[in-house]
Coordinates of C-alpha atoms and ligand atoms in Angstrom, one line a residue:
N28 CA -18.0 -25.9 48.8
G29 CA -20.8 -23.4 49.5
K30 CA -21.3 -22.6 45.8
V31 CA -24.6 -22.6 44.0
A32 CA -25.2 -24.4 40.7
L33 CA -28.3 -24.2 38.5
V34 CA -28.9 -27.4 36.4
T35 CA -31.7 -27.4 33.8
G36 CA -33.6 -30.5 32.8
A37 CA -32.6 -31.9 36.1
G38 CA -35.8 -33.9 36.8
R39 CA -34.4 -37.1 35.3
G40 CA -31.6 -38.6 33.3
I41 CA -28.3 -36.9 32.8
G42 CA -29.4 -33.6 34.5
L43 CA -30.4 -35.6 37.6
G44 CA -27.1 -37.4 37.5
I45 CA -25.2 -34.2 37.2
S46 CA -27.2 -32.7 40.1
A47 CA -26.5 -35.7 42.4
W48 CA -22.8 -35.6 41.5
L49 CA -22.5 -31.9 42.2
I50 CA -24.3 -32.3 45.6
A51 CA -21.8 -35.1 46.5
E52 CA -19.0 -32.6 45.7
G53 CA -20.5 -30.1 48.2
W54 CA -22.5 -27.8 45.8
Q55 CA -25.9 -26.4 46.6
V56 CA -27.8 -27.4 43.5
V57 CA -31.0 -25.8 42.1
L58 CA -32.7 -28.3 39.8
A59 CA -34.8 -26.7 37.1
D60 CA -37.3 -28.6 34.9
I61 CA -40.5 -28.0 33.0
D62 CA -42.0 -31.1 34.8
R63 CA -42.7 -29.4 38.1
K64 CA -44.2 -32.4 39.8
R65 CA -41.4 -34.8 39.1
G66 CA -38.7 -32.1 39.6
A67 CA -40.0 -31.2 43.1
K68 CA -40.2 -34.8 44.1
V69 CA -36.7 -35.6 42.9
A70 CA -35.2 -32.5 44.6
K71 CA -36.8 -33.5 47.9
A72 CA -35.3 -37.0 47.6
L73 CA -31.8 -35.5 47.1
G74 CA -32.0 -33.7 50.5
S75 CA -31.2 -30.3 51.9
S76 CA -28.6 -29.4 49.3
A77 CA -31.2 -29.6 46.5
W78 CA -33.8 -27.0 45.6
F79 CA -36.3 -27.1 42.8
V80 CA -37.5 -24.3 40.5
G81 CA -40.0 -24.9 37.7
M82 CA -39.4 -23.3 34.2
D83 CA -39.8 -23.9 30.5
V84 CA -36.3 -22.9 29.3
A85 CA -37.8 -21.8 26.0
Q86 CA -39.9 -19.1 27.6
E87 CA -38.0 -15.9 28.5
S88 CA -40.4 -14.8 31.2
Q89 CA -40.2 -18.2 33.0
V90 CA -36.4 -18.2 32.8
A91 CA -36.2 -14.7 34.2
M92 CA -38.6 -15.5 37.0
G93 CA -36.8 -18.8 37.8
V94 CA -33.4 -17.1 38.0
A95 CA -34.8 -14.4 40.2
E96 CA -36.2 -17.0 42.5
V97 CA -32.7 -18.7 42.8
L98 CA -31.1 -15.3 43.6
G99 CA -33.8 -14.5 46.1
Q100 CA -33.2 -17.9 47.8
F101 CA -29.4 -18.1 47.8
G102 CA -28.2 -14.6 46.9
R103 CA -25.6 -16.0 44.5
L104 CA -25.0 -18.2 41.4
D105 CA -21.7 -19.8 40.6
A106 CA -22.4 -22.3 37.9
L107 CA -25.0 -22.9 35.2
V108 CA -25.5 -26.3 33.4
C109 CA -27.8 -26.1 30.4
N110 CA -28.9 -29.7 30.0
A111 CA -32.7 -29.4 29.3
A112 CA -33.6 -30.5 25.8
V113 CA -36.2 -32.2 23.6
S114 CA -34.0 -35.3 23.8
D115 CA -35.6 -37.5 21.2
P116 CA -33.4 -36.9 18.1
R117 CA -36.0 -38.1 15.6
N118 CA -38.1 -35.8 13.5
P119 CA -40.6 -36.7 10.7
P120 CA -39.1 -37.3 7.2
L121 CA -38.0 -34.0 5.7
A122 CA -41.0 -33.6 3.3
E123 CA -43.4 -33.9 6.3
L124 CA -41.3 -31.9 8.8
K125 CA -43.5 -29.2 10.3
L126 CA -41.9 -25.8 11.0
S127 CA -43.6 -26.0 14.4
H128 CA -41.5 -29.1 15.3
W129 CA -38.3 -27.5 14.1
N130 CA -39.1 -24.3 16.1
Q131 CA -39.9 -26.3 19.2
V132 CA -36.6 -28.2 19.1
L133 CA -34.5 -25.1 18.4
G134 CA -36.5 -23.2 21.0
V135 CA -35.7 -25.6 23.9
N136 CA -32.3 -26.9 22.8
L137 CA -30.7 -23.7 21.5
T138 CA -32.7 -20.7 22.6
G139 CA -33.0 -22.1 26.1
P140 CA -29.3 -22.0 26.8
L141 CA -29.1 -18.5 25.3
L142 CA -31.9 -17.3 27.6
L143 CA -30.3 -18.9 30.7
A144 CA -26.9 -17.4 29.8
K145 CA -28.5 -14.0 29.3
H146 CA -30.3 -14.0 32.7
C147 CA -27.5 -15.6 34.7
S148 CA -24.5 -13.8 33.2
A149 CA -24.3 -10.9 35.6
Y150 CA -24.4 -13.3 38.6
L151 CA -21.9 -15.7 37.1
Q152 CA -19.6 -12.8 36.3
A153 CA -19.8 -11.5 39.9
H154 CA -18.4 -14.8 41.3
R155 CA -16.1 -15.8 38.4
G156 CA -18.4 -18.7 37.6
A157 CA -18.6 -21.3 34.9
M158 CA -21.2 -22.6 32.4
V159 CA -21.5 -26.0 30.7
N160 CA -23.8 -26.7 27.8
I161 CA -24.8 -30.3 27.1
A162 CA -24.6 -30.8 23.4
S163 CA -24.3 -34.2 21.6
T164 CA -22.1 -36.2 19.2
R165 CA -25.1 -35.6 16.9
A166 CA -23.7 -32.1 16.4
H167 CA -21.1 -34.0 14.2
Q168 CA -22.8 -37.1 12.8
S169 CA -26.4 -38.1 11.9
E170 CA -29.0 -40.7 11.4
P171 CA -31.8 -40.1 8.8
N172 CA -34.5 -37.7 10.0
S173 CA -32.7 -35.9 12.8
E174 CA -32.3 -32.4 11.2
A175 CA -33.8 -30.3 14.0
Y176 CA -31.9 -32.0 16.8
A177 CA -28.6 -32.1 15.0
A178 CA -28.9 -28.5 14.0
S179 CA -29.8 -27.5 17.6
K180 CA -26.8 -29.2 19.0
G181 CA -24.5 -27.9 16.3
G182 CA -25.8 -24.4 17.1
L183 CA -25.2 -25.0 20.7
L184 CA -21.5 -25.5 20.0
G185 CA -21.4 -22.2 18.2
L186 CA -23.2 -20.5 21.1
T187 CA -20.7 -22.0 23.5
H188 CA -17.7 -20.4 22.0
A189 CA -19.5 -17.1 21.4
L190 CA -20.5 -16.9 25.1
A191 CA -16.9 -17.9 26.1
I192 CA -15.6 -14.9 24.3
S193 CA -18.4 -12.5 25.4
L194 CA -18.3 -13.5 29.1
G195 CA -14.6 -14.0 29.5
P196 CA -12.4 -13.6 31.4
D197 CA -14.9 -13.8 34.3
V198 CA -16.9 -16.7 33.1
R199 CA -15.7 -19.9 31.4
V200 CA -18.1 -21.6 29.0
N201 CA -17.6 -25.1 27.7
A202 CA -19.7 -27.8 26.0
V203 CA -19.9 -31.5 26.8
S204 CA -21.1 -33.8 24.0
P205 CA -22.4 -37.2 25.1
G206 CA -22.6 -40.1 22.8
W207 CA -25.0 -43.0 23.8
I208 CA -25.8 -42.6 27.5
D209 CA -28.2 -44.9 29.1
S210 CA -30.0 -42.2 31.0
R211 CA -33.1 -44.4 31.9
S212 CA -34.1 -45.1 35.5
P213 CA -33.0 -48.4 37.1
G214 CA -36.5 -49.7 36.7
E215 CA -36.6 -48.9 33.0
R216 CA -33.2 -50.5 32.5
R217 CA -34.3 -53.7 34.3
Q218 CA -37.3 -54.0 32.0
A219 CA -35.4 -53.5 28.8
P220 CA -31.7 -54.3 29.2
L221 CA -29.3 -53.2 26.4
S222 CA -27.8 -56.0 24.3
A223 CA -24.2 -57.2 24.7
Q224 CA -23.7 -56.0 21.1
S225 CA -24.7 -52.5 21.9
H226 CA -22.1 -52.3 24.7
A227 CA -19.4 -54.1 22.6
Q228 CA -19.7 -51.8 19.6
H229 CA -18.2 -49.0 21.7
P230 CA -14.3 -48.8 21.8
A231 CA -14.7 -48.4 25.6
G232 CA -16.6 -51.7 25.7
R233 CA -19.9 -50.3 27.1
V234 CA -22.7 -47.8 26.7
G235 CA -22.2 -44.6 28.8
T236 CA -23.7 -43.7 32.2
V237 CA -25.0 -40.4 33.5
E238 CA -22.0 -40.5 35.9
D239 CA -19.6 -40.5 32.9
V240 CA -21.1 -37.2 31.9
A241 CA -21.4 -35.8 35.4
A242 CA -17.8 -36.3 36.3
L243 CA -16.6 -34.2 33.4
V244 CA -19.2 -31.5 34.0
A245 CA -18.1 -31.3 37.6
W246 CA -14.4 -30.9 36.6
L247 CA -15.2 -28.2 34.0
L248 CA -17.1 -26.3 36.7
S249 CA -14.2 -26.5 39.2
D250 CA -11.3 -24.2 39.5
R251 CA -9.0 -27.0 38.3
A252 CA -10.4 -26.3 34.8
G253 CA -9.4 -22.6 35.1
F254 CA -7.5 -22.4 31.8
V255 CA -10.2 -24.3 29.8
T256 CA -12.9 -22.3 28.0
G257 CA -14.8 -22.2 24.7
Q258 CA -14.2 -25.9 24.1
E259 CA -16.2 -29.0 23.3
F260 CA -15.5 -32.3 25.2
I261 CA -16.8 -35.6 23.7
V262 CA -17.9 -38.4 26.1
D263 CA -18.9 -41.2 23.8
G264 CA -16.7 -44.3 24.6
G265 CA -14.8 -43.6 21.4
M266 CA -17.7 -44.1 19.0
T267 CA -17.0 -41.0 16.9
R268 CA -13.4 -42.2 16.4
K269 CA -14.5 -45.6 15.1
M270 CA -14.4 -46.5 11.4
I271 CA -17.0 -49.0 10.2
Y272 CA -16.6 -51.1 7.0
L273 CA -19.0 -54.0 6.6
D274 CA -17.0 -55.7 3.8
Ligands
NAD311 P1 -34.3 -36.8 29.2 O1 -35.3 -36.6 28.1 O2 -34.2 -38.1 30.0 O3 -34.4 -35.6 30.3 C1 -34.6 -34.3 29.8 C2 -35.1 -33.4 30.9 O4 -35.3 -32.1 30.4 C3 -36.5 -33.9 31.4 O5 -36.6 -33.9 32.8 C4 -37.5 -32.9 30.8 O6 -38.7 -32.7 31.6 C5 -36.6 -31.7 30.8 N1 -37.1 -30.7 29.8 C6 -37.5 -30.9 28.5 N2 -37.9 -29.8 28.0 C7 -37.7 -28.8 28.9 C8 -38.0 -27.4 28.9 N3 -38.5 -26.8 27.8 N4 -37.7 -26.7 29.9 C9 -37.2 -27.3 31.0 N5 -36.9 -28.6 31.1 C10 -37.2 -29.3 30.0 O7 -32.8 -36.5 28.5 P2 -31.4 -37.1 28.8 O8 -31.2 -38.3 28.1 O9 -31.1 -37.0 30.3 O10 -30.5 -36.0 28.1 C11 -30.0 -34.8 28.8 C12 -29.2 -33.9 27.8 O11 -28.2 -34.7 27.2 C13 -30.0 -33.4 26.7 O12 -29.5 -32.1 26.3 C14 -29.7 -34.3 25.5 O13 -29.9 -33.7 24.3 C15 -28.3 -34.6 25.8 N6 -27.8 -35.9 25.2 C16 -28.3 -37.1 25.7 C17 -27.8 -38.3 25.2 C18 -28.3 -39.7 25.6 O14 -27.8 -40.7 25.1 N7 -29.1 -39.8 26.7 C19 -26.8 -38.3 24.1 C20 -26.4 -37.0 23.7 C21 -26.9 -35.9 24.3

């Protein structure tokens, strides 16, 4: 389609799945990741429609430089997917939680998307583009010791609607909240397959795949979603709709 998308945290997992899906739909995709070695390798393997730019999304100078590189290379930006995150939801028990941990998780998961939006907004507005933030069902429900991650994803939902109002009508901004997605590599999955029980506990009968997320992101970025903005879309196989009573 000749359009350019920037996907953060694209060196592996869901971000890589989104990038591959968008390339298959005809996008030129810029993969951004803090892991420059893996990111460059992965982008090379995806072929000529993929390009890599290294950045730590929590550092404004790196975000600004990375976005400038994208514009220098392609001269336009039509879509932004903020997927990079400190993705391990666990933090130490509350009494031992260090402020540095909290700040790091908030810095990557929440400040990162803000910085990307800030530095991309003029270019997205110029082409009536779209933005998708990858949040989590953990914005709505928790396990013990997940304060930083849950708060970062809850904050991201607030940031999503704030940006949708600030950047509209030119730019649509939505959030996708995955549930349990098996974002491991095929090799990792072969080594430690998930139990039948883990699949069966989902109303949809299985744990999710990166393609389950990518398909929705691609739709939200397309003109077919032209009347959809400021919203959250949950992709969790129905888990957040399930009641559990053990007796
Ligand atoms: P992952 O850990 O497999 O991959 C994350 C990628 O982001 C890595 O390539 C990593 O290098 C990169 N990254 C980390 N910090 C960065 C930084 N500061 N700057 C730039 N890049 C950075 O994660 P995943 O499982 O693919 O998850 C992707 C997104 O989906 C995350 O936002 C995560 O919170 C969300 N999510 C995942 C699940 C799941 O079950 N996998 C569920 C809900 C939400």
